[in-house]
Amino acid sequence: MEDDAPVIYGLEFQIHIIDFDDENNIINKNVLLHQVGEIWHISASPADRGVLATCYNNTSDSKVLTCAAVWRMPKELEPGSHESPDDSSSTAHTLELLCHLDNTAHGSMACVSWEPTGDGKKVISLADNHILLWDLQESSSQAVLASSASLEGKGQLKFTSGRWSPHHNCTQVATANDTAVRGWDTRSMSQIYCIENAHGQLVRDLDFNPNKQYYLASCGDDCKVKFWDTRNVTEPVKTLEEHSHWVWSVRYNHSHDQLVLTGSSDSRVILSNMVSISSEPFGHLVDDDDLSDQEERRPEEKSQEPPQDSVIATYEEHEDSVYAVDWSSADPWLFASLSYDGRLVINRVPRALKYHILL
Amino acid sequence: MAAVAAGPGPGSGPGDSPEGPEAEAPERRRKAHGMLKLYYGLSEGEAAGRPAGPDPLDPTDLNGAHFDPEVYLDKLRRECPLAQLMDSETDMVRQIRALDSDMQTLVYENYNKFISATDTIRKMKNDFRKMEDEMDRLATNMAVITDFSARISATLQDRHERITKLAGVHALLRKLQFLFELPSRLTKCVELGAYGQAVRYQGRARAVLQQYQHLPSFRAIQDDCQVITARLAQQLRQRFREGGSGAPEQAECVELLLALGEPAEELCEEFLAHARGRLEEELRSLEAELGPSPPAPDVLEFTDRGGSGFVGGLCQVAAAYQELFAAQGPAGAERLAAFARELGGRYFALVERRLAQEQGGGDNSLLVRALDRFHRRLRAPGALLAAAGLAEAATEIVERVARERLGHHLQGLRAAFLGCLTDVRQALAAPRLAGKEGPGLAELLANVASSILSHIKASLAAVHLFTAKEVSFSNKPYFRGEFCSQGVREGLIVGFIRSMCQTAQSFCDSPGEKGGATPPALLLLLSRLCLDYETATISYVLTLTDEQFLVQDQSPVTPVSTLCAEARETARRLLTHYVKVQGLVISQMLRKSVETRDWLSTLEPRNVRAVMKRVVEDTTAIDVQVGLLYEEGVRKAQSSDSSKRTFSVYSSSRQQGRYAPSYTPSAPMDTNLLSNIQKLFSERIDVFSPVEFNKVSVLTGIIKISLKTLLECVRLRTFGRFGLQQVQVDCHFLQLYLWRFVADEELVHLLLDEVVASAALRCPDPVPMEPSVVEVICERG
């Protein structure tokens, strides 16, 4: 039950590790100092929970360059370790730098994405119009540029966001630049598909459906969230228009991919139920043998109800633009959202819906 | 009279009466009449004679029928004073005298008459005796005459019988002569070609010959006749087969043949075969007119020709057939019906082909007239041959054509609408080339609206022809009910309005998100058009339709309110889309300006950046544009001199509340806390909130979108000190000029405050500019 939240406070940059105790409803905060600069993007290693990567602004005189680095947090702060320090809120810990992802030749880093499965040795980063694949060696203390590709075209092309697909043996990466979404093969570093004009305006974020290998969600400045089948990129499978301003973040639930979370600069977080395009479609009987997992079982009575995509809930706790939303990796019914004013809100999926999905 | 008779004394002479009896008489007689009448219970005479008299049963009434002298006297004595008694006594005496004299006069007058009457009667007695003698003589004479007459008739009886017999013989002889002459007559007739005459002779003789064929002489005649008749039949058939002559002559031939006892079955077949040949000829000529080449004659002429040629022919055939072969019974009728069905089907196919050529366009009135002819012509055979279902089939064709026509008109209306849109696009594009500011949007709107309306009216008028009274098919149930309600009202008018809304809405959904596809002015214009439709035009058009087409059908129709709601929704969506598009244009400008600038190494601001001026200019232009079509709208009341609001409002005056702490990096926590608290009290701003139909609301929407974009872009950048100051200057400039466009200027201030605050947060070295300097710069720029 852990959420990482970058917050900018003046010139002192910190990473807060917020521990949420579900049973007692207690929130615990640990502060890590991030002294090299303000953080623009953060991602945790899927293999080693003490390792994370950040993109940060490096301001020198009149130049701002966004760099990326891999860090390790102190052992006692690693999530899951129960020896919580008593004075966690007063003392700030320092991150241990593992390596820099050297981008001097490529420009500002927009985002870093870890290989979703595997041993946490592979990282891609997006720097201006380059997509860089790094190999982390010697327990992540050294980053070697394995391969790279760059986007050529007229004008200044700049990646805004990227995600590593958990499917296809982790060989696909999707990136967003301006209004287009592109897919890349990490083996050959070549483009495999391109959704031109995926959105009317800038694409802000992407996410892969964790259970359906060709499905991809994107969101952007046209206030829309679109769902794509990457095999047919001419038309979105589904479009949501619930937000009234730019949508900054979209996330599939890790287990129940009909639950989609979006955060927008209209200060709202919206939880939608996309039954019709989820891997648990209504009335579609999959042989459940391998899905004996309790969460995946679907009893018969559910097939009586029509499938309906709907907004489950709109969360309006934020007073300012919401820039990030994410699901808890531990509890599939828990999610957090973060807004400009530094407010972090943790919410649960409504109980009724939870039981509806489970039963 | 009784009253008078009651009192008279016998002594009074006729001379006593002072006045002449002649003058008195009529008056009295009338009185007497009245009495009689009274006596017999006839009351009307009384009413005529006197004013409503006293009660007739009153025993005191002197002239009454029930007068009782005792009662009367009693009454008089009891009631009247002496003087009056005396008066009445004298009065009564006077009356009695007058009556006496009257009576005498009457007796004198009538005495002479009695005497002359007695004389006359005596004379008559004499005359009658003479007459009796004469009558006796007359009687004897008559008896003699009767006797003579009987004798004469007895003598003539015998002769009469003989004469009758002779007459019978004469007739027989004449018949025989006719029979003997028959062969030669027949031959002559055949030679002369008077077939009818021949057949008549033959008919007359046939029965007799049949009867007496055992007599050799008759037999010979019969044989002769049969030979001649056979020849006659031969000739008739020959003539019939040649067929060159028209249907009536053929019918005559067939009639004669039938009279000759030819087998009806065969004749009937042959007759129909001939008729088919003729009718097929007609059909072929019609088909030739269709031809591959463009049809030369117009559709009216075509149906006319078809009507007079084919349908007329069919009618004649049918009438003749029914007349000739009536004896055939249902089988014959069935045969004729099948014949008519088949040929009618082919005719219909031809007509439909011709009408299909007409569908492309052309004159509705002509088409309707053609259909009317077509339908009218087919009514005659339809009535004649109900079984063939020709009239129904014709009605069906007419209905189908009417439906297609409706579809065609709907298509036409749509095309007209699209044409209007194209015109508007061109008009919108053209003046810009000339460098002139804004085409007359209101004018364009009026043009579009009137042109569409006139198209609608034209279409209505055109389809109205189908229901005109004088058109033969207009009273069919389809044209009275379904055509009006489902066809015209629902299909044409409602369908068109719906499709118009859809077309308009499609501009919202098209990939025009990029901003280029649809000119924003067109969106605005369409929105206004739809709104106008909602408020007035729809109900007007529908009322017009209902009036013109007197919809009697009970089937449910779309209510006006539903259509209006649809139109309003379309207008709203278009306007919202307009706001989005225009907001996007300005947003992009602002965004580019923030993203491309190096805010860290910028110089100290001397001027408002050009892009901000551009934003204000564009907003003003949009304001003008929207103002052409939409009303001003309600503005939230504000202090009167808002324009004078100083920069301090969103910087200095709130310094302790919001910004000052953020400029001093020492107290970061407070900043956030305070800013959050402040936000709790300010209302959330819905950036893309629903737009209302007025200028202020539209402008508010656009400005909100633009400023929110500015805010988000600023938050993504890092500013140097002068960068922040430049933002300050820009925002102050915007504040100076944008407030006037929005409904609630507080909103602009809030958003601009937010921008500056965000820029300050994004600045490592936040030293704000002096408000006075900012003002100076803005006023200069």
JSON list of N, CA and C in Angstrom, two decimals, chain A residues 85-111:
[
{"chain": "A", "resi": 85, "resn": "PRO", "atom": "N", "xyz": [10.38, 4.07, 11.01]},
{"chain": "A", "resi": 85, "resn": "PRO", "atom": "CA", "xyz": [11.09, 4.97, 11.93]},
{"chain": "A", "resi": 85, "resn": "PRO", "atom": "C", "xyz": [10.09, 5.91, 12.63]},
{"chain": "A", "resi": 86, "resn": "ASP", "atom": "N", "xyz": [10.35, 6.15, 13.88]},
{"chain": "A", "resi": 86, "resn": "ASP", "atom": "CA", "xyz": [9.41, 6.95, 14.68]},
{"chain": "A", "resi": 86, "resn": "ASP", "atom": "C", "xyz": [9.40, 8.40, 14.22]},
{"chain": "A", "resi": 87, "resn": "ASP", "atom": "N", "xyz": [10.60, 8.88, 13.91]},
{"chain": "A", "resi": 87, "resn": "ASP", "atom": "CA", "xyz": [10.69, 10.31, 13.60]},
{"chain": "A", "resi": 87, "resn": "ASP", "atom": "C", "xyz": [10.69, 10.53, 12.09]},
{"chain": "A", "resi": 88, "resn": "SER", "atom": "N", "xyz": [9.91, 9.77, 11.41]},
{"chain": "A", "resi": 88, "resn": "SER", "atom": "CA", "xyz": [9.97, 9.82, 9.94]},
{"chain": "A", "resi": 88, "resn": "SER", "atom": "C", "xyz": [9.60, 11.19, 9.39]},
{"chain": "A", "resi": 89, "resn": "SER", "atom": "N", "xyz": [8.68, 11.83, 10.02]},
{"chain": "A", "resi": 89, "resn": "SER", "atom": "CA", "xyz": [8.23, 13.09, 9.44]},
{"chain": "A", "resi": 89, "resn": "SER", "atom": "C", "xyz": [9.24, 14.21, 9.69]},
{"chain": "A", "resi": 90, "resn": "SER", "atom": "N", "xyz": [10.01, 14.10, 10.73]},
{"chain": "A", "resi": 90, "resn": "SER", "atom": "CA", "xyz": [10.91, 15.21, 11.04]},
{"chain": "A", "resi": 90, "resn": "SER", "atom": "C", "xyz": [12.20, 15.12, 10.24]},
{"chain": "A", "resi": 91, "resn": "THR", "atom": "N", "xyz": [12.78, 13.94, 10.19]},
{"chain": "A", "resi": 91, "resn": "THR", "atom": "CA", "xyz": [14.06, 13.86, 9.49]},
{"chain": "A", "resi": 91, "resn": "THR", "atom": "C", "xyz": [13.83, 13.46, 8.05]},
{"chain": "A", "resi": 92, "resn": "ALA", "atom": "N", "xyz": [14.59, 14.06, 7.20]},
{"chain": "A", "resi": 92, "resn": "ALA", "atom": "CA", "xyz": [14.50, 13.73, 5.79]},
{"chain": "A", "resi": 92, "resn": "ALA", "atom": "C", "xyz": [15.65, 12.82, 5.42]},
{"chain": "A", "resi": 93, "resn": "HIS", "atom": "N", "xyz": [15.32, 11.80, 4.70]},
{"chain": "A", "resi": 93, "resn": "HIS", "atom": "CA", "xyz": [16.37, 10.87, 4.27]},
{"chain": "A", "resi": 93, "resn": "HIS", "atom": "C", "xyz": [16.85, 11.28, 2.88]},
{"chain": "A", "resi": 94, "resn": "THR", "atom": "N", "xyz": [17.94, 10.76, 2.54]},
{"chain": "A", "resi": 94, "resn": "THR", "atom": "CA", "xyz": [18.51, 11.11, 1.24]},
{"chain": "A", "resi": 94, "resn": "THR", "atom": "C", "xyz": [18.49, 9.89, 0.34]},
{"chain": "A", "resi": 95, "resn": "LEU", "atom": "N", "xyz": [18.26, 10.13, -0.92]},
{"chain": "A", "resi": 95, "resn": "LEU", "atom": "CA", "xyz": [18.27, 9.03, -1.89]},
{"chain": "A", "resi": 95, "resn": "LEU", "atom": "C", "xyz": [19.69, 8.70, -2.27]},
{"chain": "A", "resi": 96, "resn": "GLU", "atom": "N", "xyz": [19.88, 7.45, -2.54]},
{"chain": "A", "resi": 96, "resn": "GLU", "atom": "CA", "xyz": [21.21, 7.04, -2.99]},
{"chain": "A", "resi": 96, "resn": "GLU", "atom": "C", "xyz": [21.18, 6.98, -4.52]},
{"chain": "A", "resi": 97, "resn": "LEU", "atom": "N", "xyz": [22.06, 7.70, -5.14]},
{"chain": "A", "resi": 97, "resn": "LEU", "atom": "CA", "xyz": [22.09, 7.76, -6.61]},
{"chain": "A", "resi": 97, "resn": "LEU", "atom": "C", "xyz": [22.70, 6.48, -7.14]},
{"chain": "A", "resi": 98, "resn": "LEU", "atom": "N", "xyz": [22.00, 5.83, -8.01]},
{"chain": "A", "resi": 98, "resn": "LEU", "atom": "CA", "xyz": [22.57, 4.63, -8.61]},
{"chain": "A", "resi": 98, "resn": "LEU", "atom": "C", "xyz": [23.27, 4.98, -9.91]},
{"chain": "A", "resi": 99, "resn": "CYS", "atom": "N", "xyz": [22.56, 5.65, -10.79]},
{"chain": "A", "resi": 99, "resn": "CYS", "atom": "CA", "xyz": [23.21, 6.06, -12.03]},
{"chain": "A", "resi": 99, "resn": "CYS", "atom": "C", "xyz": [22.40, 7.17, -12.70]},
{"chain": "A", "resi": 100, "resn": "HIS", "atom": "N", "xyz": [23.05, 7.87, -13.55]},
{"chain": "A", "resi": 100, "resn": "HIS", "atom": "CA", "xyz": [22.38, 8.86, -14.40]},
{"chain": "A", "resi": 100, "resn": "HIS", "atom": "C", "xyz": [22.11, 8.23, -15.75]},
{"chain": "A", "resi": 101, "resn": "LEU", "atom": "N", "xyz": [20.99, 8.60, -16.29]},
{"chain": "A", "resi": 101, "resn": "LEU", "atom": "CA", "xyz": [20.76, 8.22, -17.69]},
{"chain": "A", "resi": 101, "resn": "LEU", "atom": "C", "xyz": [21.26, 9.41, -18.50]},
{"chain": "A", "resi": 102, "resn": "ASP", "atom": "N", "xyz": [22.38, 9.22, -19.10]},
{"chain": "A", "resi": 102, "resn": "ASP", "atom": "CA", "xyz": [23.07, 10.36, -19.70]},
{"chain": "A", "resi": 102, "resn": "ASP", "atom": "C", "xyz": [22.35, 10.82, -20.96]},
{"chain": "A", "resi": 103, "resn": "ASN", "atom": "N", "xyz": [21.85, 12.04, -20.91]},
{"chain": "A", "resi": 103, "resn": "ASN", "atom": "CA", "xyz": [21.05, 12.50, -22.05]},
{"chain": "A", "resi": 103, "resn": "ASN", "atom": "C", "xyz": [21.60, 13.77, -22.66]},
{"chain": "A", "resi": 104, "resn": "THR", "atom": "N", "xyz": [22.84, 14.06, -22.39]},
{"chain": "A", "resi": 104, "resn": "THR", "atom": "CA", "xyz": [23.38, 15.33, -22.87]},
{"chain": "A", "resi": 104, "resn": "THR", "atom": "C", "xyz": [23.29, 15.44, -24.38]},
{"chain": "A", "resi": 105, "resn": "ALA", "atom": "N", "xyz": [23.33, 14.30, -25.02]},
{"chain": "A", "resi": 105, "resn": "ALA", "atom": "CA", "xyz": [23.29, 14.36, -26.48]},
{"chain": "A", "resi": 105, "resn": "ALA", "atom": "C", "xyz": [21.88, 14.37, -27.03]},
{"chain": "A", "resi": 106, "resn": "HIS", "atom": "N", "xyz": [20.92, 14.12, -26.20]},
{"chain": "A", "resi": 106, "resn": "HIS", "atom": "CA", "xyz": [19.58, 13.89, -26.73]},
{"chain": "A", "resi": 106, "resn": "HIS", "atom": "C", "xyz": [18.53, 14.90, -26.30]},
{"chain": "A", "resi": 107, "resn": "GLY", "atom": "N", "xyz": [18.85, 15.72, -25.34]},
{"chain": "A", "resi": 107, "resn": "GLY", "atom": "CA", "xyz": [17.85, 16.73, -24.94]},
{"chain": "A", "resi": 107, "resn": "GLY", "atom": "C", "xyz": [17.09, 16.31, -23.68]},
{"chain": "A", "resi": 108, "resn": "SER", "atom": "N", "xyz": [16.04, 17.06, -23.40]},
{"chain": "A", "resi": 108, "resn": "SER", "atom": "CA", "xyz": [15.32, 16.88, -22.14]},
{"chain": "A", "resi": 108, "resn": "SER", "atom": "C", "xyz": [14.57, 15.56, -22.08]},
{"chain": "A", "resi": 109, "resn": "MET", "atom": "N", "xyz": [14.66, 14.93, -20.93]},
{"chain": "A", "resi": 109, "resn": "MET", "atom": "CA", "xyz": [13.94, 13.69, -20.71]},
{"chain": "A", "resi": 109, "resn": "MET", "atom": "C", "xyz": [12.47, 14.02, -20.39]},
{"chain": "A", "resi": 110, "resn": "ALA", "atom": "N", "xyz": [11.59, 13.32, -21.05]},
{"chain": "A", "resi": 110, "resn": "ALA", "atom": "CA", "xyz": [10.18, 13.55, -20.74]},
{"chain": "A", "resi": 110, "resn": "ALA", "atom": "C", "xyz": [9.66, 12.49, -19.79]},
{"chain": "A", "resi": 111, "resn": "CYS", "atom": "N", "xyz": [10.16, 11.29, -19.94]},
{"chain": "A", "resi": 111, "resn": "CYS", "atom": "CA", "xyz": [9.64, 10.25, -19.08]},
{"chain": "A", "resi": 111, "resn": "CYS", "atom": "C", "xyz": [10.54, 9.03, -19.10]}
]
